[in-house]
CSV table of C-alpha atoms in Angstrom, one decimal:
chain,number,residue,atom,x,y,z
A,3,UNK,CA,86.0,105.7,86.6
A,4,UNK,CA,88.8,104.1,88.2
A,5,UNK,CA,89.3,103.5,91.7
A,6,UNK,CA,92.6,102.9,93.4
A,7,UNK,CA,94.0,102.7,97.0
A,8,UNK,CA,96.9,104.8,98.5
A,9,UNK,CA,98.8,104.1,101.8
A,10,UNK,CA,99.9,107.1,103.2
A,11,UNK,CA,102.6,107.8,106.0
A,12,UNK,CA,103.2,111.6,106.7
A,13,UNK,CA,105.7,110.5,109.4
A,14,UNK,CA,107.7,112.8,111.0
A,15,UNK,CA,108.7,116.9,111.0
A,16,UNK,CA,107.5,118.2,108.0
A,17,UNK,CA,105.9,115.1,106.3
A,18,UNK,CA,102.4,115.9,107.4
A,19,UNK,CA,102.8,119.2,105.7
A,20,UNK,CA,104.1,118.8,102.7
A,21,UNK,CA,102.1,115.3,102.3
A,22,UNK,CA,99.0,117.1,102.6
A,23,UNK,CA,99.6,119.5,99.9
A,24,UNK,CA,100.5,116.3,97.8
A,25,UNK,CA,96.7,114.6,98.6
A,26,UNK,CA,95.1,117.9,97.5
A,27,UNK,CA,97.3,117.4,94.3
A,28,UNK,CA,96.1,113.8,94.0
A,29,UNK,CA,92.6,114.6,94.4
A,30,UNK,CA,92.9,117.5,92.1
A,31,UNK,CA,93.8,114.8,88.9
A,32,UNK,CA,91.4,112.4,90.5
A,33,UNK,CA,88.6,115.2,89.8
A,34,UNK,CA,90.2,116.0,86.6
A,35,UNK,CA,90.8,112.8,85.2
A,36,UNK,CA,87.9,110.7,86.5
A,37,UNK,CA,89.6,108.6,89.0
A,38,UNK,CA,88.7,108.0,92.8
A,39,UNK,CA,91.6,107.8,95.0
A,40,UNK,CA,90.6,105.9,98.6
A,41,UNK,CA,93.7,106.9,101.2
A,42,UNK,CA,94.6,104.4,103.9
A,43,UNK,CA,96.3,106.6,106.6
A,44,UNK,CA,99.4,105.0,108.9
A,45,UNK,CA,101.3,105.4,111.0
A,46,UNK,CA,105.6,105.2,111.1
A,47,UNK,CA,108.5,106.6,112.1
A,48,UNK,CA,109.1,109.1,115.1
A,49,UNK,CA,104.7,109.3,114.8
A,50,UNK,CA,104.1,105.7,115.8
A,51,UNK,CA,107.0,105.8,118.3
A,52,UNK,CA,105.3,108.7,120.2
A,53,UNK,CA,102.0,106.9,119.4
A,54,UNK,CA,102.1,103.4,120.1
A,55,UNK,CA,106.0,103.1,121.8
A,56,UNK,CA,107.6,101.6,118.5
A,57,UNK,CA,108.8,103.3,114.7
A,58,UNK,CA,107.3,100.2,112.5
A,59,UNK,CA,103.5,99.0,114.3
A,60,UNK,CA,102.3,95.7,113.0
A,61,UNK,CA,99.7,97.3,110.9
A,62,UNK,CA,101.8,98.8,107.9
A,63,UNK,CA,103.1,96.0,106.1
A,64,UNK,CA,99.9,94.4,106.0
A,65,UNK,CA,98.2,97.5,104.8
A,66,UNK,CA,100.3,98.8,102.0
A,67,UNK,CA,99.9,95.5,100.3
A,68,UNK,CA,96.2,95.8,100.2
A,69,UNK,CA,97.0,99.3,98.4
A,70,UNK,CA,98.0,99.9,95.1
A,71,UNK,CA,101.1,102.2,96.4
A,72,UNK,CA,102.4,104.0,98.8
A,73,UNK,CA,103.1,107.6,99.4
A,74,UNK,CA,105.6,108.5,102.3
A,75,UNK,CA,106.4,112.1,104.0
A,76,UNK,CA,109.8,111.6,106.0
A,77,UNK,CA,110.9,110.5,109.0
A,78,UNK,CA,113.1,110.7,111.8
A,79,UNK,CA,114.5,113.7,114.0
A,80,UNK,CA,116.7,114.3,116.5
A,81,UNK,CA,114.4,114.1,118.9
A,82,UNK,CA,115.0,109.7,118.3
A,83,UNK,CA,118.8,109.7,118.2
A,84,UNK,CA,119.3,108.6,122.0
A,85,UNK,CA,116.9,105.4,120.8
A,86,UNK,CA,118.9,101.9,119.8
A,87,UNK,CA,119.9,101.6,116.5
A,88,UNK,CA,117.0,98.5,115.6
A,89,UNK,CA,114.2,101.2,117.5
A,90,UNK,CA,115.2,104.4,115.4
A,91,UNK,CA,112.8,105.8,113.2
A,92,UNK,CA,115.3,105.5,110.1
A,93,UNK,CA,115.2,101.7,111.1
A,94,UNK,CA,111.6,102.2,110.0
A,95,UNK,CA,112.6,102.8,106.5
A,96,UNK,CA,115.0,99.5,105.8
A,97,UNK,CA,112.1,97.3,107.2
A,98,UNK,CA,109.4,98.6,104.9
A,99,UNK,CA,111.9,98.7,101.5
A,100,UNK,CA,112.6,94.9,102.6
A,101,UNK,CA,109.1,94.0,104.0
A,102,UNK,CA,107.3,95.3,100.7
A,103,UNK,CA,110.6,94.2,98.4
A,104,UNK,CA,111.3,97.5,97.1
A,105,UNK,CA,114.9,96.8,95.6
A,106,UNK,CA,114.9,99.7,93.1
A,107,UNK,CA,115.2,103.3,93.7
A,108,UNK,CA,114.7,105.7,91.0
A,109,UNK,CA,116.2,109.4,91.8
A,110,UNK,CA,115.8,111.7,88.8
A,111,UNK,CA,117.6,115.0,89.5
A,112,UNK,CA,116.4,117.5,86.5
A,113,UNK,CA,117.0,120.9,86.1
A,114,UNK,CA,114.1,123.2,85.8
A,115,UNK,CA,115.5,126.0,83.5
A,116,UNK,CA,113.2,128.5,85.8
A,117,UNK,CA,116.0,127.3,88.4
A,118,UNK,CA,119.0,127.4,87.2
A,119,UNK,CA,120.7,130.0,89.1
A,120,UNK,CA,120.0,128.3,91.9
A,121,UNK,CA,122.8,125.8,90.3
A,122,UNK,CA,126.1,126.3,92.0
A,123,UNK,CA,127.6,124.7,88.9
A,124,UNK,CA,128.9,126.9,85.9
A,125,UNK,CA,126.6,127.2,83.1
A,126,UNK,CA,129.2,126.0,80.4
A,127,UNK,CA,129.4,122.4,83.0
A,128,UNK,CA,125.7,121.7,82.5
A,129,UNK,CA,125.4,122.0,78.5
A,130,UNK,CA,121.8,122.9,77.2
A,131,UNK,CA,119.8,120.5,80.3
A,132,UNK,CA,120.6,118.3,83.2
A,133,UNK,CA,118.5,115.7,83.5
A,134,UNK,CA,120.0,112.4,85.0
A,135,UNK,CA,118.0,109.4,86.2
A,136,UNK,CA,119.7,107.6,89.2
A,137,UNK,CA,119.0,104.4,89.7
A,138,UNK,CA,119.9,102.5,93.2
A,139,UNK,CA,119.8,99.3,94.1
A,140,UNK,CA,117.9,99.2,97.3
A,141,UNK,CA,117.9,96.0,99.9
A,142,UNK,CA,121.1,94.9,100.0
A,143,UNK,CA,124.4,96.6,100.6
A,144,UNK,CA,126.0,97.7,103.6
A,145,UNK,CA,122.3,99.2,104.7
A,146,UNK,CA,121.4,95.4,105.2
A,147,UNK,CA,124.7,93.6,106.1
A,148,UNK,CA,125.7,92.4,109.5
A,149,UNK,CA,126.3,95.2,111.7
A,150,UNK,CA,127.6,94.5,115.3
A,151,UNK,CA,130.0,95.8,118.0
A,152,UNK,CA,133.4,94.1,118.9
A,153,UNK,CA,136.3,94.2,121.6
A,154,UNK,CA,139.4,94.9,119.1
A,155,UNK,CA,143.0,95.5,119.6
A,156,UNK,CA,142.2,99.0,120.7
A,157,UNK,CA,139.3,98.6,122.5
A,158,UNK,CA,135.7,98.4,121.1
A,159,UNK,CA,135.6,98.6,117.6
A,160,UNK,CA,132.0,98.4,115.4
A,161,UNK,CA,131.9,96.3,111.9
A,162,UNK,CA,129.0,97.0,109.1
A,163,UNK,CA,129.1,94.2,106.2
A,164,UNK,CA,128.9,95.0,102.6
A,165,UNK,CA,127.9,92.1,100.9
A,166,UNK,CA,126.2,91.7,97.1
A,167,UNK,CA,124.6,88.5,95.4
A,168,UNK,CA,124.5,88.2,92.0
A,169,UNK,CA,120.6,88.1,91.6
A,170,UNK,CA,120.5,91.3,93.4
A,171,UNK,CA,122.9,93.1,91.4
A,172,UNK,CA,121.4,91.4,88.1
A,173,UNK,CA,117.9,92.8,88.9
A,174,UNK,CA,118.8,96.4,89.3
A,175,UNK,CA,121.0,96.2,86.4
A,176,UNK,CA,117.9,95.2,84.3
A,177,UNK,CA,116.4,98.6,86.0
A,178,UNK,CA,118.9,100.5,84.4
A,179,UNK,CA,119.6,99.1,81.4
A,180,UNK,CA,116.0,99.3,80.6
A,181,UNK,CA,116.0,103.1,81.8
A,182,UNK,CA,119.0,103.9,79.6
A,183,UNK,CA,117.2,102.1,76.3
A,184,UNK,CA,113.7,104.5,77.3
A,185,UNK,CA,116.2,107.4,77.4
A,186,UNK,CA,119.5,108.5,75.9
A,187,UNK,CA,121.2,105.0,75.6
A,188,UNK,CA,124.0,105.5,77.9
A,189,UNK,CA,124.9,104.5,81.3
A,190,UNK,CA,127.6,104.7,84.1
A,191,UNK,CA,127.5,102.1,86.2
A,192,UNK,CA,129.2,103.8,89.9
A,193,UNK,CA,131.3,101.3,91.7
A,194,UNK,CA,134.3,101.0,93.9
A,195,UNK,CA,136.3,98.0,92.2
A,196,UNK,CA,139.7,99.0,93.1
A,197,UNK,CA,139.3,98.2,96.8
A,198,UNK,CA,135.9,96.5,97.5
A,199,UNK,CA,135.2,92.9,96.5
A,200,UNK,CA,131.5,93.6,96.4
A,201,UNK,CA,132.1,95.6,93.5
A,202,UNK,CA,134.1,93.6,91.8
A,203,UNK,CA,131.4,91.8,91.1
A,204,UNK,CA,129.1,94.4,90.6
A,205,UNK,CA,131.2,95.7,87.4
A,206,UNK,CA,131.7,91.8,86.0
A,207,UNK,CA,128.0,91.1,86.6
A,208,UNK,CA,127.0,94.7,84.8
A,209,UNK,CA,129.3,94.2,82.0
A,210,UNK,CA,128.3,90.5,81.3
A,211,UNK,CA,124.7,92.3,80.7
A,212,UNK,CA,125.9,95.1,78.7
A,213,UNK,CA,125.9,92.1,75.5
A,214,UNK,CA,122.3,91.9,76.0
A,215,UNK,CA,122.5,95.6,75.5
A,216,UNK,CA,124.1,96.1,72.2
A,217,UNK,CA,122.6,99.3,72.0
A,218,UNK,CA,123.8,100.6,75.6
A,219,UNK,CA,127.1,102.7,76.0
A,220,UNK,CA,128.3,101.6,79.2
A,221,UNK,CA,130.8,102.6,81.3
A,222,UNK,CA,132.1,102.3,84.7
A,223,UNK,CA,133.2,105.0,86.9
A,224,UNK,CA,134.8,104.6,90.5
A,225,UNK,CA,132.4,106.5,93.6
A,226,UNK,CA,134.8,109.4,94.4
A,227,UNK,CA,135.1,110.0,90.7
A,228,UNK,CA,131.8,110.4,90.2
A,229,UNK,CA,130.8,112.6,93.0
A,230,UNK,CA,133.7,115.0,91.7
A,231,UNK,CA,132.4,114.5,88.3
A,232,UNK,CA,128.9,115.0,89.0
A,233,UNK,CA,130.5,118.7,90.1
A,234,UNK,CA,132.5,119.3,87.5
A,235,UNK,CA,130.7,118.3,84.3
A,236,UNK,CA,127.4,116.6,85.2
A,237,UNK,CA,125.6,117.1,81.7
A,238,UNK,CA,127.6,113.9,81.1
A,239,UNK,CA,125.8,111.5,83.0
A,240,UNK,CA,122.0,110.3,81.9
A,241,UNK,CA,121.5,106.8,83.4
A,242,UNK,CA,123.5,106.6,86.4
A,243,UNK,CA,123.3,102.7,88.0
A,244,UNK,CA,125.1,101.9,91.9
A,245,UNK,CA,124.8,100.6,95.3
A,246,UNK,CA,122.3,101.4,97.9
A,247,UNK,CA,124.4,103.8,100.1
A,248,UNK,CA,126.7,105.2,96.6
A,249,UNK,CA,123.0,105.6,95.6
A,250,UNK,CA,122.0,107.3,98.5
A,251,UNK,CA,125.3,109.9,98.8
A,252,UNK,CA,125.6,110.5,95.0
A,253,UNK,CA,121.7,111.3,94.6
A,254,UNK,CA,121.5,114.3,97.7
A,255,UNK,CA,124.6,115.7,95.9
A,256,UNK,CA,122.7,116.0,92.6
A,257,UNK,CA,120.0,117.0,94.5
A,258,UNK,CA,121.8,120.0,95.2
A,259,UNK,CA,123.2,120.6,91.9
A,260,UNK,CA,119.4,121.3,90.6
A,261,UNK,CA,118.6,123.7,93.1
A,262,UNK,CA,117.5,122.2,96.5
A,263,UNK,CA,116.6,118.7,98.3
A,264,UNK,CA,112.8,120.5,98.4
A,265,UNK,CA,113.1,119.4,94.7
A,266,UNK,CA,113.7,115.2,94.2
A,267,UNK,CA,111.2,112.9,94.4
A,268,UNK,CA,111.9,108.8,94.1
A,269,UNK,CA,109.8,106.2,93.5
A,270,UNK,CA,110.7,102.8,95.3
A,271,UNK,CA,109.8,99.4,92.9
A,272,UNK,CA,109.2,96.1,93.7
A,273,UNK,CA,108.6,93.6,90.5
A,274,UNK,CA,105.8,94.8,88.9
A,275,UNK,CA,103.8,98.1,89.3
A,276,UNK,CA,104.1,98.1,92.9
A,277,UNK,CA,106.2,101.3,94.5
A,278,UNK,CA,106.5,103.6,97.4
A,279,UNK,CA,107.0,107.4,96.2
A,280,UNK,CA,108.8,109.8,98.8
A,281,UNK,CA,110.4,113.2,98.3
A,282,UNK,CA,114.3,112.3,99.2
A,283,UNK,CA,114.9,115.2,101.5
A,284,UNK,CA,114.4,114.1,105.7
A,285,UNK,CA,112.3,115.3,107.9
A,286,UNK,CA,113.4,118.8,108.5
A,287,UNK,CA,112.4,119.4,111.7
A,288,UNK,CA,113.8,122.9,112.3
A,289,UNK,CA,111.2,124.4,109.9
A,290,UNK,CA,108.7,121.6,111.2
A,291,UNK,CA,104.9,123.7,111.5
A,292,UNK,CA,106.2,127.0,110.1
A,293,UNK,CA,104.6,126.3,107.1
A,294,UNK,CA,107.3,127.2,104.2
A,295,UNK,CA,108.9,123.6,103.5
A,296,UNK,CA,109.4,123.0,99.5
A,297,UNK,CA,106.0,120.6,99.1
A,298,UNK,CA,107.5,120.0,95.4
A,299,UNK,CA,109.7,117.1,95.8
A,300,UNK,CA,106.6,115.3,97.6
A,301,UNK,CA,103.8,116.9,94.7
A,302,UNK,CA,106.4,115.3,91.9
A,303,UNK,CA,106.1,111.6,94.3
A,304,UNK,CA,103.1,111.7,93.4
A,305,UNK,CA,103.5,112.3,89.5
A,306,UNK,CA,106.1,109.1,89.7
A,307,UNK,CA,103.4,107.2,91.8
A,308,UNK,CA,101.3,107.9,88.9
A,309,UNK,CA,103.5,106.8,86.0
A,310,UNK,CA,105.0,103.7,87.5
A,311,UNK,CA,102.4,102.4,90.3
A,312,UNK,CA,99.1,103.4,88.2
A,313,UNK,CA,100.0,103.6,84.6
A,314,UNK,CA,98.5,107.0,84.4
A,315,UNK,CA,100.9,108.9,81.9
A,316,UNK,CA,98.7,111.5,81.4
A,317,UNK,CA,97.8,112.2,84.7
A,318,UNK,CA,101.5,112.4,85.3
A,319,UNK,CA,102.3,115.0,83.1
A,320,UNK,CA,99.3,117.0,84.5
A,321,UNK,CA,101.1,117.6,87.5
A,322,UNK,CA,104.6,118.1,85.9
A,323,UNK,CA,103.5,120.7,83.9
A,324,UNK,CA,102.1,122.2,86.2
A,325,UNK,CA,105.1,122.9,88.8
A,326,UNK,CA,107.2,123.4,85.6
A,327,UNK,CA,104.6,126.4,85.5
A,328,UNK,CA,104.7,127.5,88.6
A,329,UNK,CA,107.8,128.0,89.1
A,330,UNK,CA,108.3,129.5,85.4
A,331,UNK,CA,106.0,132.1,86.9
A,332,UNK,CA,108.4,132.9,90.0
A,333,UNK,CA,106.4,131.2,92.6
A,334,UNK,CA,109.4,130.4,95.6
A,335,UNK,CA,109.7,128.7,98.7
A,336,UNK,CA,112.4,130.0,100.8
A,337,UNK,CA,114.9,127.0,100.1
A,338,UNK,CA,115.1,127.7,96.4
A,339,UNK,CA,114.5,132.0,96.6
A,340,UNK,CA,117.0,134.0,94.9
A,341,UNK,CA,117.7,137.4,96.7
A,342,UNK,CA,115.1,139.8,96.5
A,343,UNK,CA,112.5,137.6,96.0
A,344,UNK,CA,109.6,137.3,98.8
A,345,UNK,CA,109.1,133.3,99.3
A,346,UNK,CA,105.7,131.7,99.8
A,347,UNK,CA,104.5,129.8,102.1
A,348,UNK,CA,104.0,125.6,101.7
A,349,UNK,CA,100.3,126.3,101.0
A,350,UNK,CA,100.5,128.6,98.5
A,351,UNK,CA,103.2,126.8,96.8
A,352,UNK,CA,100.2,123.6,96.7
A,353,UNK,CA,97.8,125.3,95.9
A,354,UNK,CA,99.6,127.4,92.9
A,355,UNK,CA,100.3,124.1,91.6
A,356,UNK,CA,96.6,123.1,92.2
A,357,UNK,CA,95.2,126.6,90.1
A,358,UNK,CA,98.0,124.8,87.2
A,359,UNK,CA,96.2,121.7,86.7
């Protein structure tokens, strides 16, 4: 038997509920598989604000290195926008992806055949599956630059820095290299070379690696090209490599091309095993306590907490098999009903995928 120890941070909106239906999941396999899962609860986000007066207490960092990963909910609301920027709940997120040195974010938007007309692309654009990997680079960026305020020529202006080394560019490029040689063998690395210096190096750094990579198609593709190309045709892409916020925009709009955010879950790596898993939708807070968020994005977190923190392949496919079941069966929440069919609620969504297991 095989004991492990989970940090947990519902946060804010509806990250207690859909986390919760995650833990039952968790402790489902544990049973299952023989495993003992001890959970470390925290607080962060809009919680600890209304808790404790600030978004990131001193407690968490020390905590989820004790633990052998880290599951998150969501935070933020609106309810935090009139907050400075540094005391924001989003804030939250940047400190505990640098504090924990989480610099690679894995985004795999796949298509569930049971869902596929909630695709807004045309069959004939998808080919047979859709099943792309995103990965995106994670502490560095604009999202960690130098961001201040100015007087300018026309008054008060506001500056945000992009700025890339080459160690951090090298490291996530070894992310996806090593992704595309697990998977298809092809990869686009998503860049913005005809304007931004920063990307200029990005693209010579990524294609001095592709020799290491013999095996590798590469080939580079500029941001707004993607995004229009992961509308038009995105059965093309497998292994998709970029910067934190490309990463960030290009993964919600693939989110959508599978179905709904209620669907994506990431893991967030550090060297080694070490990750925190999270669903990448927010915090929803207009369907906050009605009970019908999606709890799948957050129920597949924890199948990639699994396979990368824990090693537990197995385990992992446990779960995925059994939302691929569920939803083969019709089971809906309201964010990815079709019309005329009656949506169920976030606990019988958990616990449909807890009867699968």
């Amino acid at each position: 038997m095989a004991n492990y120890k989970i940090a947990v941070i519902p946060g804010d909106g509806i990250g207690p509920e859909i986390v919760a239906e995650a833990l039952k999941v968790l402790e489902k396999v544990g049973t299952k598989f023989g495993h003992v899962f001890d959970f470390r609860h925290l607080l962060m986000g809009g919680a600890a604000y209304d808790a404790v007066g600030t978004c990131f207490p001193d407690d968490v960092l020390p905590v989820c290195r004790e633990c052998d990963a880290v599951l998150l909910g969501a935070v933020g609301g609106p309810k935090y926008d009139a907050l400075p920027g540094p005391e924001r709940p989003e804030k939250a997120l940047l400190k505990i992806r640098e504090g924990l040195g989480l610099y690679a974010n894995l985004r795999p938007a796949i298509m569930h055949k049971a869902l596929s007309r909630a695709c807004p692309i045309k069959p004939e654009n998808i080919g047979d599956s859709m099943d792309i990997l995103i990965v995106r680079e994670l502490t560095g960026g604009i999202y960690f630059g130098e961001h201040s305020w100015r007087e300018g020529k026309y008054g008060q202006e506001a500056y945000d820095v992009e700025r890339y080394s080459e160690m951090e560019i090298r490291r996530i490029a070894k992310v996806a290299f090593e992704a595309a040689m697990a998977r298809k063998k092809t990869l686009v690395s998503v860049d913005k070379a005809n304007v931004l210096e920063s990307s200029r190096l990005w693209r010579r750094i990524v294609t001095e690696m592709s020799a290491d990579y013999p095996e590798v198609a590469v080939s580079h593709m500029y941001v707004d090209n993607a995004a229009m190309q992961l509308v038009h045709n995105p059965g093309q892409f497998d292994v998709i490599l970029t910067s934190n916020m490309f990463g960030d925009i290009l993964s919600d709009e693939a989110s959508m091309i599978t179905g709904s955010l209620g669907m994506l879950p990431s893991a967030s790596l550090a060297d080694g095993s070490f990750g925190l898993f999270e669903p990448i939708h927010g915090s929803a807070p207009d369907i906050a306590g009605r009970n019908i968020a999606n709890p799948i994005a957050t129920i597949l977190s924890v199948s990639m907490l699994l396979r990368y923190a824990l090693g537990l392949e197995a385990e992992a496919r446990a779960i995925d098999d059994a939302v691929t079941a569920g939803l083969e069966s019709g089971l809906r929440t309201g964010d990815i009903a079709e019309a005329g069919v009656t949506p169920i609620s976030t606990t019988d969504m958990g616990q449909a995928i807890l009867d699968r297991i």
